Amino acid sequence: MSGTGLQKIYLYVLVLAAGVTWGLTFSLARIATSQGAHPLGLSFWQAMGGGVTLIIICAFRQIWPAVDMQSIRRYGVIAFTGTAIPSTLYFYAASKIPAGILAITVTLVPLLTYATSLLLGVDAYRRKRFIGILLGFVAILLLVIPQSSLPDPSMTTWTLLALLSSVFYTIENLYVDAGVPDDADMIALLTGGLFVAATVLIPIQVVQHAWVPLNFPFTRIEWSILASAVAGSLAYALFFMIVKMAGAVFASLSAYVVTISGVFWGIVIFDETHSLWVWSAFGLLLVGMVLVTPRERPA
């Protein structure tokens, strides 16, 4: 097998690993919030736990986050668009809607990635991919408009909140692809971003009385926080690596796996069931992603 063929297999293995791991975090988030943990406190532990996980990897690799103004600015963008804001929104939504619905909302990321790239002139217009965007947004309408779509109509607002977090992930996705040099170490970059996010969240959770203590011996809430931080940071690091190796739009292919595995984990862990509207939206979103996601990195 040629080197190019092996590289493609390697990329798809990374996509699979990132997607399955990230898909589990939706159920872990629901476990933690169902136990009464505050979303801001969970977002802090997600950032801090992920930062600690990755700094250990940095120590083994002997590659540390750089401390200069340019790097700190990058950490700040990643902290706000990739962790502090979207994670908090997801944790708020996780306490109100099923894990499978949370997973489905992440499919908006590749659709928004291509739509934004098209508007900015970064990517070329393709009719097939544009149809994929239209299918995706029809799916979102099927998810939030019919009263019988969600288990409770009051979940619509929280579903829209989860969809909003996908907007921030899209911004980060495009920023990493276009604003971060190809030779930047992605694990070190993400480590710095996670620690900045944790630092920003400390005063906010103090003001909001949102601190979530880690008590010993660990209960379900502590184990879910720990597992979510480790799984999220590892999936995040893999995703960043894919972005720099194959581009933002190709990397968003992991959203297929995230969505499918997220729905699967919700069924296995919580015995979740979904309406015909939700399954229809799920199918349309997957078809939309198939049409939108290119096989190769765009020029």
PDB file of C-alpha atoms in Angstrom:
ATOM      1  CA  MET A   1       0.000   0.000   0.000  1.00  0.00           C
ATOM      2  CA  SER A   2       1.310   3.465  -0.889  1.00  0.00           C
ATOM      3  CA  GLY A   3       2.231   6.077   1.674  1.00  0.00           C
ATOM      4  CA  THR A   4      -0.774   8.160   0.593  1.00  0.00           C
ATOM      5  CA  GLY A   5      -3.094   5.200   1.160  1.00  0.00           C
ATOM      6  CA  LEU A   6      -1.679   4.573   4.619  1.00  0.00           C
ATOM      7  CA  GLN A   7      -2.037   8.239   5.473  1.00  0.00           C
ATOM      8  CA  LYS A   8      -5.719   8.181   4.478  1.00  0.00           C
ATOM      9  CA  ILE A   9      -6.323   5.106   6.637  1.00  0.00           C
ATOM     10  CA  TYR A  10      -4.533   6.812   9.518  1.00  0.00           C
ATOM     11  CA  LEU A  11      -6.710   9.916   9.115  1.00  0.00           C
ATOM     12  CA  TYR A  12      -9.916   7.882   9.129  1.00  0.00           C
ATOM     13  CA  VAL A  13      -8.775   5.967  12.227  1.00  0.00           C
ATOM     14  CA  LEU A  14      -8.192   9.315  13.954  1.00  0.00           C
ATOM     15  CA  VAL A  15     -11.649  10.485  12.874  1.00  0.00           C
ATOM     16  CA  LEU A  16     -13.220   7.289  14.235  1.00  0.00           C
ATOM     17  CA  ALA A  17     -11.367   7.525  17.554  1.00  0.00           C
ATOM     18  CA  ALA A  18     -12.187  11.211  18.016  1.00  0.00           C
ATOM     19  CA  GLY A  19     -15.849  10.696  17.135  1.00  0.00           C
ATOM     20  CA  VAL A  20     -16.535   7.712  19.382  1.00  0.00           C
ATOM     21  CA  THR A  21     -14.756   9.345  22.323  1.00  0.00           C
ATOM     22  CA  TRP A  22     -16.466  12.697  21.852  1.00  0.00           C
ATOM     23  CA  GLY A  23     -19.842  10.977  21.418  1.00  0.00           C
ATOM     24  CA  LEU A  24     -19.537   9.500  24.907  1.00  0.00           C
ATOM     25  CA  THR A  25     -19.159  12.945  26.510  1.00  0.00           C
ATOM     26  CA  PHE A  26     -22.827  13.823  25.876  1.00  0.00           C
ATOM     27  CA  SER A  27     -24.003  10.968  28.088  1.00  0.00           C
ATOM     28  CA  LEU A  28     -21.344  11.790  30.674  1.00  0.00           C
ATOM     29  CA  ALA A  29     -22.581  15.392  30.711  1.00  0.00           C
ATOM     30  CA  ARG A  30     -26.131  14.233  31.295  1.00  0.00           C
ATOM     31  CA  ILE A  31     -25.022  11.970  34.151  1.00  0.00           C
ATOM     32  CA  ALA A  32     -23.258  14.877  35.879  1.00  0.00           C
ATOM     33  CA  THR A  33     -26.069  17.402  35.393  1.00  0.00           C
ATOM     34  CA  SER A  34     -28.728  14.885  36.450  1.00  0.00           C
ATOM     35  CA  GLN A  35     -26.883  14.631  39.774  1.00  0.00           C
ATOM     36  CA  GLY A  36     -27.345  18.383  40.332  1.00  0.00           C
ATOM     37  CA  ALA A  37     -23.920  19.676  39.246  1.00  0.00           C
ATOM     38  CA  HIS A  38     -23.941  23.289  38.032  1.00  0.00           C
ATOM     39  CA  PRO A  39     -23.109  23.709  34.302  1.00  0.00           C
ATOM     40  CA  LEU A  40     -20.520  26.444  34.986  1.00  0.00           C
ATOM     41  CA  GLY A  41     -18.746  24.254  37.508  1.00  0.00           C
ATOM     42  CA  LEU A  42     -18.780  21.339  35.086  1.00  0.00           C
ATOM     43  CA  SER A  43     -17.401  23.531  32.326  1.00  0.00           C
ATOM     44  CA  PHE A  44     -14.538  24.549  34.637  1.00  0.00           C
ATOM     45  CA  TRP A  45     -13.684  20.938  35.456  1.00  0.00           C
ATOM     46  CA  GLN A  46     -13.934  20.026  31.781  1.00  0.00           C
ATOM     47  CA  ALA A  47     -11.308  22.664  31.005  1.00  0.00           C
ATOM     48  CA  MET A  48      -9.097  22.069  34.042  1.00  0.00           C
ATOM     49  CA  GLY A  49      -9.267  18.272  33.826  1.00  0.00           C
ATOM     50  CA  GLY A  50      -8.546  18.374  30.126  1.00  0.00           C
ATOM     51  CA  GLY A  51      -5.633  20.757  30.661  1.00  0.00           C
ATOM     52  CA  VAL A  52      -4.107  18.501  33.306  1.00  0.00           C
ATOM     53  CA  THR A  53      -4.560  15.445  31.065  1.00  0.00           C
ATOM     54  CA  LEU A  54      -2.791  17.122  28.167  1.00  0.00           C
ATOM     55  CA  ILE A  55      -0.022  18.721  30.235  1.00  0.00           C
ATOM     56  CA  ILE A  56       0.952  15.185  31.265  1.00  0.00           C
ATOM     57  CA  ILE A  57       1.172  14.289  27.583  1.00  0.00           C
ATOM     58  CA  CYS A  58       3.234  17.457  27.012  1.00  0.00           C
ATOM     59  CA  ALA A  59       5.610  16.333  29.766  1.00  0.00           C
ATOM     60  CA  PHE A  60       6.164  12.955  28.103  1.00  0.00           C
ATOM     61  CA  ARG A  61       6.718  14.636  24.738  1.00  0.00           C
ATOM     62  CA  GLN A  62       8.819  17.448  26.225  1.00  0.00           C
ATOM     63  CA  ILE A  63       6.862  19.947  24.160  1.00  0.00           C
ATOM     64  CA  TRP A  64       5.283  22.683  26.286  1.00  0.00           C
ATOM     65  CA  PRO A  65       2.747  25.436  25.540  1.00  0.00           C
ATOM     66  CA  ALA A  66       4.594  28.564  24.402  1.00  0.00           C
ATOM     67  CA  VAL A  67       4.333  31.699  26.534  1.00  0.00           C
ATOM     68  CA  ASP A  68       4.358  34.690  24.191  1.00  0.00           C
ATOM     69  CA  MET A  69       1.734  37.228  23.161  1.00  0.00           C
ATOM     70  CA  GLN A  70       0.884  35.543  19.862  1.00  0.00           C
ATOM     71  CA  SER A  71       0.419  32.151  21.515  1.00  0.00           C
ATOM     72  CA  ILE A  72      -1.600  33.661  24.363  1.00  0.00           C
ATOM     73  CA  ARG A  73      -3.938  35.285  21.835  1.00  0.00           C
ATOM     74  CA  ARG A  74      -4.425  31.888  20.198  1.00  0.00           C
ATOM     75  CA  TYR A  75      -5.095  30.312  23.571  1.00  0.00           C
ATOM     76  CA  GLY A  76      -7.709  32.979  24.214  1.00  0.00           C
ATOM     77  CA  VAL A  77      -9.582  32.353  20.958  1.00  0.00           C
ATOM     78  CA  ILE A  78      -9.562  28.603  21.560  1.00  0.00           C
ATOM     79  CA  ALA A  79     -10.562  29.059  25.202  1.00  0.00           C
ATOM     80  CA  PHE A  80     -13.658  31.114  24.432  1.00  0.00           C
ATOM     81  CA  THR A  81     -14.846  29.592  21.144  1.00  0.00           C
ATOM     82  CA  GLY A  82     -13.946  25.977  21.874  1.00  0.00           C
ATOM     83  CA  THR A  83     -14.377  25.500  25.616  1.00  0.00           C
ATOM     84  CA  ALA A  84     -15.672  28.213  27.952  1.00  0.00           C
ATOM     85  CA  ILE A  85     -18.754  29.262  25.960  1.00  0.00           C
ATOM     86  CA  PRO A  86     -19.821  26.123  24.034  1.00  0.00           C
ATOM     87  CA  SER A  87     -19.106  23.722  26.913  1.00  0.00           C
ATOM     88  CA  THR A  88     -21.185  25.825  29.292  1.00  0.00           C
ATOM     89  CA  LEU A  89     -24.049  25.960  26.780  1.00  0.00           C
ATOM     90  CA  TYR A  90     -23.885  22.206  26.293  1.00  0.00           C
ATOM     91  CA  PHE A  91     -23.910  21.514  30.033  1.00  0.00           C
ATOM     92  CA  TYR A  92     -26.938  23.756  30.502  1.00  0.00           C
ATOM     93  CA  ALA A  93     -28.700  21.923  27.666  1.00  0.00           C
ATOM     94  CA  ALA A  94     -27.573  18.504  28.939  1.00  0.00           C
ATOM     95  CA  SER A  95     -29.666  18.932  32.076  1.00  0.00           C
ATOM     96  CA  LYS A  96     -32.800  19.440  29.993  1.00  0.00           C
ATOM     97  CA  ILE A  97     -32.607  17.303  26.824  1.00  0.00           C
ATOM     98  CA  PRO A  98     -31.606  13.685  26.012  1.00  0.00           C
ATOM     99  CA  ALA A  99     -27.968  12.885  25.262  1.00  0.00           C
ATOM    100  CA  GLY A 100     -28.936  11.682  21.787  1.00  0.00           C
ATOM    101  CA  ILE A 101     -30.442  15.074  20.913  1.00  0.00           C
ATOM    102  CA  LEU A 102     -27.246  16.762  22.128  1.00  0.00           C
ATOM    103  CA  ALA A 103     -25.239  14.513  19.842  1.00  0.00           C
ATOM    104  CA  ILE A 104     -27.470  15.269  16.861  1.00  0.00           C
ATOM    105  CA  THR A 105     -26.978  19.031  17.271  1.00  0.00           C
ATOM    106  CA  VAL A 106     -23.232  18.699  16.673  1.00  0.00           C
ATOM    107  CA  THR A 107     -23.952  17.804  13.045  1.00  0.00           C
ATOM    108  CA  LEU A 108     -24.502  21.509  12.481  1.00  0.00           C
ATOM    109  CA  VAL A 109     -20.723  22.050  12.692  1.00  0.00           C
ATOM    110  CA  PRO A 110     -19.699  20.662   9.253  1.00  0.00           C
ATOM    111  CA  LEU A 111     -22.689  22.348   7.617  1.00  0.00           C
ATOM    112  CA  LEU A 112     -21.789  25.718   9.136  1.00  0.00           C
ATOM    113  CA  THR A 113     -18.110  25.135   8.368  1.00  0.00           C
ATOM    114  CA  TYR A 114     -18.752  24.812   4.646  1.00  0.00           C
ATOM    115  CA  ALA A 115     -21.398  27.555   4.596  1.00  0.00           C
ATOM    116  CA  THR A 116     -19.012  30.003   6.291  1.00  0.00           C
ATOM    117  CA  SER A 117     -16.098  28.935   4.095  1.00  0.00           C
ATOM    118  CA  LEU A 118     -18.291  29.570   1.071  1.00  0.00           C
ATOM    119  CA  LEU A 119     -19.323  33.042   2.268  1.00  0.00           C
ATOM    120  CA  LEU A 120     -15.704  33.963   3.022  1.00  0.00           C
ATOM    121  CA  GLY A 121     -14.512  32.749  -0.366  1.00  0.00           C
ATOM    122  CA  VAL A 122     -12.285  30.114   1.225  1.00  0.00           C
ATOM    123  CA  ASP A 123     -14.097  27.254  -0.484  1.00  0.00           C
ATOM    124  CA  ALA A 124     -15.717  26.978  -3.894  1.00  0.00           C
ATOM    125  CA  TYR A 125     -19.443  26.608  -4.585  1.00  0.00           C
ATOM    126  CA  ARG A 126     -20.556  23.071  -5.319  1.00  0.00           C
ATOM    127  CA  ARG A 127     -24.223  22.335  -5.962  1.00  0.00           C
ATOM    128  CA  LYS A 128     -24.072  18.968  -4.226  1.00  0.00           C
ATOM    129  CA  ARG A 129     -22.577  20.485  -1.086  1.00  0.00           C
ATOM    130  CA  PHE A 130     -25.031  23.388  -1.128  1.00  0.00           C
ATOM    131  CA  ILE A 131     -27.909  20.872  -1.235  1.00  0.00           C
ATOM    132  CA  GLY A 132     -26.280  19.218   1.781  1.00  0.00           C
ATOM    133  CA  ILE A 133     -26.492  22.521   3.683  1.00  0.00           C
ATOM    134  CA  LEU A 134     -30.172  22.907   2.778  1.00  0.00           C
ATOM    135  CA  LEU A 135     -30.929  19.355   3.947  1.00  0.00           C
ATOM    136  CA  GLY A 136     -29.149  20.054   7.194  1.00  0.00           C
ATOM    137  CA  PHE A 137     -31.191  23.115   7.967  1.00  0.00           C
ATOM    138  CA  VAL A 138     -34.430  21.339   7.022  1.00  0.00           C
ATOM    139  CA  ALA A 139     -33.406  18.690   9.539  1.00  0.00           C
ATOM    140  CA  ILE A 140     -32.925  21.339  12.226  1.00  0.00           C
ATOM    141  CA  LEU A 141     -36.436  22.626  11.509  1.00  0.00           C
ATOM    142  CA  LEU A 142     -37.813  19.081  11.864  1.00  0.00           C
ATOM    143  CA  LEU A 143     -36.045  18.849  15.192  1.00  0.00           C
ATOM    144  CA  VAL A 144     -37.324  22.051  16.787  1.00  0.00           C
ATOM    145  CA  ILE A 145     -40.632  23.014  15.121  1.00  0.00           C
ATOM    146  CA  PRO A 146     -43.037  20.014  15.440  1.00  0.00           C
ATOM    147  CA  GLN A 147     -44.511  19.875  18.944  1.00  0.00           C
ATOM    148  CA  SER A 148     -44.272  16.088  18.949  1.00  0.00           C
ATOM    149  CA  SER A 149     -40.626  16.034  17.884  1.00  0.00           C
ATOM    150  CA  LEU A 150     -39.052  16.292  21.327  1.00  0.00           C
ATOM    151  CA  PRO A 151     -40.262  14.454  24.451  1.00  0.00           C
ATOM    152  CA  ASP A 152     -41.341  17.810  25.899  1.00  0.00           C
ATOM    153  CA  PRO A 153     -42.010  21.019  23.895  1.00  0.00           C
ATOM    154  CA  SER A 154     -40.109  22.983  26.543  1.00  0.00           C
ATOM    155  CA  MET A 155     -36.944  21.238  25.328  1.00  0.00           C
ATOM    156  CA  THR A 156     -36.989  23.315  22.128  1.00  0.00           C
ATOM    157  CA  THR A 157     -35.261  26.290  23.775  1.00  0.00           C
ATOM    158  CA  TRP A 158     -32.558  24.061  25.216  1.00  0.00           C
ATOM    159  CA  THR A 159     -32.065  22.345  21.866  1.00  0.00           C
ATOM    160  CA  LEU A 160     -31.537  25.750  20.250  1.00  0.00           C
ATOM    161  CA  LEU A 161     -29.005  26.523  22.996  1.00  0.00           C
ATOM    162  CA  ALA A 162     -27.104  23.355  22.107  1.00  0.00           C
ATOM    163  CA  LEU A 163     -27.235  24.343  18.433  1.00  0.00           C
ATOM    164  CA  LEU A 164     -25.765  27.739  19.356  1.00  0.00           C
ATOM    165  CA  SER A 165     -22.735  26.024  20.845  1.00  0.00           C
ATOM    166  CA  SER A 166     -22.111  24.452  17.420  1.00  0.00           C
ATOM    167  CA  VAL A 167     -21.720  27.976  16.048  1.00  0.00           C
ATOM    168  CA  PHE A 168     -18.815  28.576  18.427  1.00  0.00           C
ATOM    169  CA  TYR A 169     -17.229  25.232  17.544  1.00  0.00           C
ATOM    170  CA  THR A 170     -17.452  26.241  13.889  1.00  0.00           C
ATOM    171  CA  ILE A 171     -15.668  29.534  14.587  1.00  0.00           C
ATOM    172  CA  GLU A 172     -12.896  27.674  16.393  1.00  0.00           C
ATOM    173  CA  ASN A 173     -12.734  25.071  13.614  1.00  0.00           C
ATOM    174  CA  LEU A 174     -12.138  27.727  10.953  1.00  0.00           C
ATOM    175  CA  TYR A 175      -9.741  29.699  13.152  1.00  0.00           C
ATOM    176  CA  VAL A 176      -7.507  26.677  13.778  1.00  0.00           C
ATOM    177  CA  ASP A 177      -7.484  25.837  10.077  1.00  0.00           C
ATOM    178  CA  ALA A 178      -6.741  29.360   8.834  1.00  0.00           C
ATOM    179  CA  GLY A 179      -5.159  31.188  11.766  1.00  0.00           C
ATOM    180  CA  VAL A 180      -2.774  28.626  13.233  1.00  0.00           C
ATOM    181  CA  PRO A 181       0.463  27.726  11.379  1.00  0.00           C
ATOM    182  CA  ASP A 182       0.797  24.181  10.073  1.00  0.00           C
ATOM    183  CA  ASP A 183       3.929  23.630  12.158  1.00  0.00           C
ATOM    184  CA  ALA A 184       2.220  24.591  15.438  1.00  0.00           C
ATOM    185  CA  ASP A 185       2.029  21.779  17.991  1.00  0.00           C
ATOM    186  CA  MET A 186      -1.686  21.177  18.396  1.00  0.00           C
ATOM    187  CA  ILE A 187      -1.527  19.383  21.746  1.00  0.00           C
ATOM    188  CA  ALA A 188       0.506  22.195  23.291  1.00  0.00           C
ATOM    189  CA  LEU A 189      -1.861  24.751  21.739  1.00  0.00           C
ATOM    190  CA  LEU A 190      -4.946  23.008  23.105  1.00  0.00           C
ATOM    191  CA  THR A 191      -3.324  22.629  26.524  1.00  0.00           C
ATOM    192  CA  GLY A 192      -2.791  26.373  26.730  1.00  0.00           C
ATOM    193  CA  GLY A 193      -6.347  27.037  25.546  1.00  0.00           C
ATOM    194  CA  LEU A 194      -7.854  24.728  28.170  1.00  0.00           C
ATOM    195  CA  PHE A 195      -5.912  26.327  31.021  1.00  0.00           C
ATOM    196  CA  VAL A 196      -6.924  29.803  29.853  1.00  0.00           C
ATOM    197  CA  ALA A 197     -10.563  28.664  29.738  1.00  0.00           C
ATOM    198  CA  ALA A 198     -10.314  27.250  33.262  1.00  0.00           C
ATOM    199  CA  THR A 199      -8.747  30.490  34.516  1.00  0.00           C
ATOM    200  CA  VAL A 200     -11.523  32.580  32.946  1.00  0.00           C
ATOM    201  CA  LEU A 201     -14.224  30.357  34.440  1.00  0.00           C
ATOM    202  CA  ILE A 202     -12.899  30.539  38.027  1.00  0.00           C
ATOM    203  CA  PRO A 203     -14.211  34.040  38.898  1.00  0.00           C
ATOM    204  CA  ILE A 204     -17.445  33.453  36.960  1.00  0.00           C
ATOM    205  CA  GLN A 205     -18.352  30.326  38.890  1.00  0.00           C
ATOM    206  CA  VAL A 206     -17.407  31.997  42.181  1.00  0.00           C
ATOM    207  CA  VAL A 207     -19.778  34.908  41.461  1.00  0.00           C
ATOM    208  CA  GLN A 208     -22.527  32.505  40.354  1.00  0.00           C
ATOM    209  CA  HIS A 209     -21.944  30.130  43.314  1.00  0.00           C
ATOM    210  CA  ALA A 210     -21.467  27.376  40.759  1.00  0.00           C
ATOM    211  CA  TRP A 211     -18.488  25.534  42.272  1.00  0.00           C
ATOM    212  CA  VAL A 212     -18.750  21.741  41.965  1.00  0.00           C
ATOM    213  CA  PRO A 213     -16.606  20.065  44.661  1.00  0.00           C
ATOM    214  CA  LEU A 214     -14.902  16.745  44.024  1.00  0.00           C
ATOM    215  CA  ASN A 215     -15.635  14.628  47.085  1.00  0.00           C
ATOM    216  CA  PHE A 216     -13.959  11.381  48.088  1.00  0.00           C
ATOM    217  CA  PRO A 217     -14.805   8.591  47.724  1.00  0.00           C
ATOM    218  CA  PHE A 218     -15.930   9.338  44.177  1.00  0.00           C
ATOM    219  CA  THR A 219     -19.615   9.052  43.352  1.00  0.00           C
ATOM    220  CA  ARG A 220     -21.251   9.015  39.902  1.00  0.00           C
ATOM    221  CA  ILE A 221     -20.851  12.767  39.575  1.00  0.00           C
ATOM    222  CA  GLU A 222     -17.095  12.770  40.240  1.00  0.00           C
ATOM    223  CA  TRP A 223     -16.460   9.801  37.980  1.00  0.00           C
ATOM    224  CA  SER A 224     -18.513  11.355  35.180  1.00  0.00           C
ATOM    225  CA  ILE A 225     -16.621  14.658  35.533  1.00  0.00           C
ATOM    226  CA  LEU A 226     -13.254  12.871  35.448  1.00  0.00           C
ATOM    227  CA  ALA A 227     -14.215  10.670  32.501  1.00  0.00           C
ATOM    228  CA  SER A 228     -15.694  13.615  30.590  1.00  0.00           C
ATOM    229  CA  ALA A 229     -12.567  15.740  31.083  1.00  0.00           C
ATOM    230  CA  VAL A 230     -10.217  12.967  29.926  1.00  0.00           C
ATOM    231  CA  ALA A 231     -12.402  11.821  27.022  1.00  0.00           C
ATOM    232  CA  GLY A 232     -13.156  15.366  25.902  1.00  0.00           C
ATOM    233  CA  SER A 233      -9.540  16.531  25.937  1.00  0.00           C
ATOM    234  CA  LEU A 234      -8.266  13.455  24.087  1.00  0.00           C
ATOM    235  CA  ALA A 235     -11.015  13.725  21.451  1.00  0.00           C
ATOM    236  CA  TYR A 236     -10.324  17.444  21.165  1.00  0.00           C
ATOM    237  CA  ALA A 237      -6.604  16.854  20.645  1.00  0.00           C
ATOM    238  CA  LEU A 238      -7.277  14.237  17.975  1.00  0.00           C
ATOM    239  CA  PHE A 239      -9.673  16.609  16.230  1.00  0.00           C
ATOM    240  CA  PHE A 240      -7.079  19.405  16.217  1.00  0.00           C
ATOM    241  CA  MET A 241      -4.526  17.048  14.710  1.00  0.00           C
ATOM    242  CA  ILE A 242      -6.970  16.126  11.930  1.00  0.00           C
ATOM    243  CA  VAL A 243      -7.688  19.816  11.238  1.00  0.00           C
ATOM    244  CA  LYS A 244      -4.016  20.570  10.672  1.00  0.00           C
ATOM    245  CA  MET A 245      -3.358  17.363   8.708  1.00  0.00           C
ATOM    246  CA  ALA A 246      -6.400  17.424   6.420  1.00  0.00           C
ATOM    247  CA  GLY A 247      -8.260  20.715   6.827  1.00  0.00           C
ATOM    248  CA  ALA A 248     -11.251  21.980   8.776  1.00  0.00           C
ATOM    249  CA  VAL A 249     -13.944  20.623   6.474  1.00  0.00           C
ATOM    250  CA  PHE A 250     -12.421  17.134   6.336  1.00  0.00           C
ATOM    251  CA  ALA A 251     -11.953  17.137  10.107  1.00  0.00           C
ATOM    252  CA  SER A 252     -15.628  17.916  10.579  1.00  0.00           C
ATOM    253  CA  LEU A 253     -16.219  14.422   9.127  1.00  0.00           C
ATOM    254  CA  SER A 254     -15.806  13.299  12.733  1.00  0.00           C
ATOM    255  CA  ALA A 255     -19.260  14.795  13.351  1.00  0.00           C
ATOM    256  CA  TYR A 256     -20.739  11.708  11.625  1.00  0.00           C
ATOM    257  CA  VAL A 257     -19.136   9.442  14.189  1.00  0.00           C
ATOM    258  CA  VAL A 258     -19.851  11.837  17.069  1.00  0.00           C
ATOM    259  CA  THR A 259     -23.541  11.903  16.189  1.00  0.00           C
ATOM    260  CA  ILE A 260     -23.983   8.178  15.622  1.00  0.00           C
ATOM    261  CA  SER A 261     -21.992   7.191  18.697  1.00  0.00           C
ATOM    262  CA  GLY A 262     -23.663   9.908  20.799  1.00  0.00           C
ATOM    263  CA  VAL A 263     -27.120   8.572  19.916  1.00  0.00           C
ATOM    264  CA  PHE A 264     -25.873   5.018  20.525  1.00  0.00           C
ATOM    265  CA  TRP A 265     -24.424   5.862  23.965  1.00  0.00           C
ATOM    266  CA  GLY A 266     -27.685   7.604  24.930  1.00  0.00           C
ATOM    267  CA  ILE A 267     -29.682   4.480  24.041  1.00  0.00           C
ATOM    268  CA  VAL A 268     -27.286   2.155  25.858  1.00  0.00           C
ATOM    269  CA  ILE A 269     -26.792   4.229  29.021  1.00  0.00           C
ATOM    270  CA  PHE A 270     -30.197   5.936  29.403  1.00  0.00           C
ATOM    271  CA  ASP A 271     -32.449   3.679  27.305  1.00  0.00           C
ATOM    272  CA  GLU A 272     -33.437   6.770  25.289  1.00  0.00           C
ATOM    273  CA  THR A 273     -36.122   6.602  22.621  1.00  0.00           C
ATOM    274  CA  HIS A 274     -36.746   9.204  19.910  1.00  0.00           C
ATOM    275  CA  SER A 275     -39.721  10.302  17.835  1.00  0.00           C
ATOM    276  CA  LEU A 276     -40.062   9.807  14.085  1.00  0.00           C
ATOM    277  CA  TRP A 277     -39.317  13.544  13.664  1.00  0.00           C
ATOM    278  CA  VAL A 278     -35.991  13.142  15.471  1.00  0.00           C
ATOM    279  CA  TRP A 279     -34.996  10.078  13.449  1.00  0.00           C
ATOM    280  CA  SER A 280     -35.967  11.903  10.244  1.00  0.00           C
ATOM    281  CA  ALA A 281     -33.828  14.882  11.253  1.00  0.00           C
ATOM    282  CA  PHE A 282     -31.017  12.488  12.151  1.00  0.00           C
ATOM    283  CA  GLY A 283     -31.156  10.866   8.701  1.00  0.00           C
ATOM    284  CA  LEU A 284     -31.325  14.176   6.835  1.00  0.00           C
ATOM    285  CA  LEU A 285     -28.356  15.526   8.787  1.00  0.00           C
ATOM    286  CA  LEU A 286     -26.265  12.482   7.963  1.00  0.00           C
ATOM    287  CA  VAL A 287     -27.150  12.781   4.268  1.00  0.00           C
ATOM    288  CA  GLY A 288     -26.361  16.493   4.429  1.00  0.00           C
ATOM    289  CA  MET A 289     -22.944  15.780   5.905  1.00  0.00           C
ATOM    290  CA  VAL A 290     -22.232  13.159   3.225  1.00  0.00           C
ATOM    291  CA  LEU A 291     -22.948  15.773   0.556  1.00  0.00           C
ATOM    292  CA  VAL A 292     -21.028  18.568   2.277  1.00  0.00           C
ATOM    293  CA  THR A 293     -17.857  16.793   3.376  1.00  0.00           C
ATOM    294  CA  PRO A 294     -15.213  16.482   0.634  1.00  0.00           C
ATOM    295  CA  ARG A 295     -12.954  13.478   0.316  1.00  0.00           C
ATOM    296  CA  GLU A 296      -9.839  15.570   0.018  1.00  0.00           C
ATOM    297  CA  ARG A 297      -8.515  18.690   1.689  1.00  0.00           C
ATOM    298  CA  PRO A 298      -9.749  21.798  -0.201  1.00  0.00           C
ATOM    299  CA  ALA A 299      -7.123  23.917  -1.901  1.00  0.00           C
TER     300      ALA A 299
END
